C-alpha cells in the first residue's frame, strides 16, 4: 500500500509570504495617507503684510513729495526750512541770525493719520518731533554765539493741512495766507505752490519751485 505524500512549505517561504503581505498593506496605507494629504485645504498666507499696510497708510500723500517748504516772513534773516517726504517723515532746520548771534534748531519727525479732505487737500497729525542735541543751551564757535532754539513753525500744533498748488485761496485762513509768498501780488485764485499749514498756530510753509 502506497503512502500518501504530503507537501510542506519550508519555514522560510512562509515568513517571506507574511512579509510580502505586510509590505503590501503598508504601501496601500501610505498611498491613502498621501491622497488624504493632497485633499487637505492649503492655508493661505495673509494677503496684507505689515509692509503693504504701511504703504497703504502713506498712499494718501501725493506723489509730488518729497518737497522743500519754507516758513519765513520775507523780512529779516530767519526761516524754517523743512523737507516733507511722502511717508510723512520730515527733517528741517530753523535759523535766525542777528549780527554775531545765531538761533538754531535742527530737527526731524513724522506726520501720520493721513486723511484726504478733497482733491487738493490732505490732513495729517504731528506724531513726533526730535530735536538734534547741541553742545549746550548756548555755545560759541569762533566769533559766533549760538543759542539752541525750538523748531519754529512746527511747535505748538498737532493738526496740519497740506495744500496742492491748485487749491483755491478763497476759504483759506487769513493767518495762513499772511505767510504766503504771493500775499502782496495779484491773486489768480489758487495758491500756485504747495502749502503746509500749522492749523492751531496759523503758520504757513510754502514751496518756491
Coordinates of C-alpha atoms in Angstrom, one line a residue:
X1 CA 0.0 0.0 0.0
X2 CA 1.4 3.3 -1.1
X3 CA 1.8 6.1 1.4
X4 CA 0.1 9.4 0.6
X5 CA 2.7 12.0 0.0
X6 CA 2.2 15.3 1.8
X7 CA 3.9 18.6 0.9
X8 CA 5.2 21.1 3.5
X9 CA 6.4 24.6 2.7
X10 CA 9.7 25.4 4.2
X11 CA 9.5 27.8 7.1
X12 CA 11.5 30.5 5.2
X13 CA 8.9 30.6 2.4
X14 CA 6.1 31.1 5.0
X15 CA 7.9 34.0 6.6
X16 CA 8.5 35.5 3.1
X17 CA 4.8 35.3 2.3
X18 CA 3.9 37.1 5.5
X19 CA 6.4 39.9 4.9
X20 CA 5.1 40.5 1.4
X21 CA 1.6 40.8 2.8
X22 CA 2.7 43.3 5.4
X23 CA 4.5 45.4 2.8
X24 CA 1.5 45.5 0.5
X25 CA -0.6 46.7 3.4
X26 CA 1.8 49.4 4.3
X27 CA 2.1 50.6 0.7
X28 CA -1.7 50.9 0.4
X29 CA -1.8 52.8 3.7
X30 CA 0.9 55.3 2.6
X31 CA -0.9 55.9 -0.7
X32 CA -4.2 56.5 1.2
X33 CA -2.4 58.9 3.6
X34 CA -0.9 60.8 0.6
X35 CA -4.3 61.0 -1.1
X36 CA -5.8 62.4 2.1
X37 CA -2.9 65.0 2.4
X38 CA -3.5 66.1 -1.2
X39 CA -7.1 66.7 -0.4
X40 CA -6.4 68.9 2.7
X41 CA -7.0 72.6 2.0
X42 CA -3.8 74.7 1.9
X43 CA -3.5 77.5 4.4
X44 CA -3.2 80.8 2.6
X45 CA -0.8 83.5 3.9
X46 CA -2.4 86.8 4.9
X47 CA -2.7 89.0 1.9
X48 CA -1.7 92.2 3.7
X49 CA 1.8 92.2 5.2
X50 CA 3.0 95.0 7.6
X51 CA 4.9 96.5 4.7
X52 CA 1.9 96.5 2.5
X53 CA -0.2 98.1 5.3
X54 CA 2.5 100.8 5.7
X55 CA 2.4 101.6 2.0
X56 CA -1.4 101.8 2.1
X57 CA -1.1 104.3 5.0
X58 CA 1.2 106.6 3.0
X59 CA -0.7 106.2 -0.2
X60 CA -2.9 109.2 0.6
X61 CA 0.1 111.6 0.4
X62 CA 0.6 112.9 -3.1
X63 CA 3.3 111.5 -5.5
X64 CA 4.7 115.1 -5.8
X65 CA 6.5 114.6 -2.5
X66 CA 9.2 115.0 -1.3
X67 CA 9.2 118.8 -1.4
X68 CA 11.1 121.5 0.4
X69 CA 9.0 124.0 2.3
X70 CA 10.0 127.4 3.7
X71 CA 8.4 129.2 6.6
X72 CA 9.5 132.8 6.6
X73 CA 8.1 136.3 6.8
X74 CA 10.1 137.7 3.9
X75 CA 11.7 140.2 6.3
X76 CA 14.7 139.5 8.5
X77 CA 17.3 136.8 8.3
X78 CA 15.2 134.0 9.8
X79 CA 13.5 130.9 8.2
X80 CA 12.5 127.4 8.9
X81 CA 13.3 125.1 6.0
X82 CA 11.5 121.7 6.0
X83 CA 11.7 118.7 3.7
X84 CA 8.5 116.6 3.7
X85 CA 8.6 113.0 2.4
X86 CA 5.7 111.0 1.0
X87 CA 5.7 108.7 4.0
X88 CA 5.1 111.6 6.4
X89 CA 8.7 111.9 7.7
X90 CA 10.3 115.2 7.6
X91 CA 13.6 117.0 8.5
X92 CA 14.4 120.6 8.8
X93 CA 16.3 123.5 10.4
X94 CA 15.3 126.8 11.9
X95 CA 17.9 129.6 12.0
X96 CA 17.8 133.3 12.8
X97 CA 20.9 135.4 12.6
X98 CA 21.4 138.7 14.5
X99 CA 24.9 140.1 13.9
X100 CA 27.1 137.6 15.8
X101 CA 24.3 135.6 17.4
X102 CA 22.6 132.7 15.7
X103 CA 19.5 131.0 17.0
X104 CA 19.3 127.5 15.6
X105 CA 17.4 124.2 15.8
X106 CA 17.9 121.1 13.6
X107 CA 15.0 118.7 13.9
X108 CA 13.2 115.7 12.3
X109 CA 9.9 114.0 12.9
X110 CA 6.9 112.3 11.5
X111 CA 3.3 113.0 10.5
X112 CA 0.6 110.3 10.5
X113 CA -3.1 109.7 10.4
X114 CA -3.4 110.9 6.8
X115 CA -6.8 111.9 5.5
X116 CA -7.6 113.2 2.1
X117 CA -10.0 116.1 2.5
X118 CA -10.7 116.8 -1.1
X119 CA -8.9 116.7 -4.5
X120 CA -6.2 119.2 -3.4
X121 CA -6.1 119.0 0.5
X122 CA -4.6 116.4 2.9
X123 CA -5.0 116.4 6.6
X124 CA -2.4 114.9 8.9
X125 CA -1.4 114.8 12.6
X126 CA 2.1 115.5 14.0
X127 CA 3.1 112.3 15.7
X128 CA 6.7 113.1 16.8
X129 CA 9.4 115.8 16.7
X130 CA 13.0 115.1 17.5
X131 CA 15.4 117.9 18.1
X132 CA 19.1 117.4 17.5
X133 CA 21.3 117.7 20.5
X134 CA 23.5 120.7 20.8
X135 CA 26.8 121.1 22.7
X136 CA 25.0 123.3 25.3
X137 CA 22.0 125.6 25.5
X138 CA 24.4 128.3 24.3
X139 CA 27.9 127.9 22.9
X140 CA 30.5 129.8 20.9
X141 CA 32.2 128.8 17.7
X142 CA 34.8 131.4 16.9
X143 CA 33.2 134.8 16.9
X144 CA 29.6 133.3 16.5
X145 CA 27.5 132.8 19.6
X146 CA 24.8 130.1 19.1
X147 CA 21.6 129.7 21.0
X148 CA 19.6 126.4 20.8
X149 CA 16.0 127.1 19.9
X150 CA 12.7 125.3 19.2
X151 CA 11.5 124.2 15.7
X152 CA 9.7 127.5 14.9
X153 CA 6.6 126.8 12.8
X154 CA 6.2 123.2 13.9
X155 CA 6.0 123.7 17.6
X156 CA 2.6 124.4 19.2
X157 CA 0.5 122.5 16.8
X158 CA -0.6 118.9 16.1
X159 CA -3.0 119.3 13.2
X160 CA -1.6 120.2 9.8
X161 CA -3.0 120.6 6.3
X162 CA -1.2 120.0 3.1
X163 CA -2.4 122.1 0.1
X164 CA -1.7 121.4 -3.6
X165 CA -0.9 124.3 -6.0
X166 CA -4.4 124.1 -7.4
X167 CA -6.0 124.9 -4.0
X168 CA -8.4 127.9 -4.2
X169 CA -7.3 130.7 -1.9
X170 CA -10.9 131.6 -1.2
X171 CA -11.8 130.0 2.1
X172 CA -8.2 129.6 3.4
X173 CA -7.5 131.3 6.7
X174 CA -6.1 134.8 6.6
X175 CA -3.4 133.9 9.1
X176 CA -2.1 131.1 6.9
X177 CA -2.2 133.3 3.8
X178 CA -0.3 136.1 5.6
X179 CA 2.8 133.8 5.3
X180 CA 2.1 133.1 1.6
X181 CA 4.8 134.4 -0.8
X182 CA 2.2 135.9 -3.1
X183 CA 0.1 137.6 -0.5
X184 CA 1.1 141.0 -1.8
X185 CA 0.7 140.3 -5.5
X186 CA -2.4 139.8 -7.7
X187 CA -4.3 136.7 -6.6
X188 CA -5.1 134.4 -9.5
X189 CA -7.5 132.4 -7.4
X190 CA -5.1 129.5 -6.4
X191 CA -2.1 129.1 -4.3
X192 CA 0.2 128.3 -7.2
X193 CA 2.6 126.4 -5.0
X194 CA 2.5 123.7 -2.3
X195 CA 1.5 124.9 1.2
X196 CA 1.7 123.3 4.6
X197 CA -0.4 124.8 7.4
X198 CA 0.0 124.5 11.1
X199 CA -3.7 124.9 11.8
X200 CA -3.6 125.7 15.5
X201 CA -0.8 128.3 15.2
X202 CA -1.9 129.7 11.8
X203 CA 1.7 129.3 10.4
X204 CA 2.3 128.6 6.7
X205 CA 5.1 126.7 4.9
X206 CA 5.4 127.1 1.1
X207 CA 7.4 125.8 -1.8
X208 CA 9.4 128.1 -4.0
X209 CA 9.8 125.9 -7.2

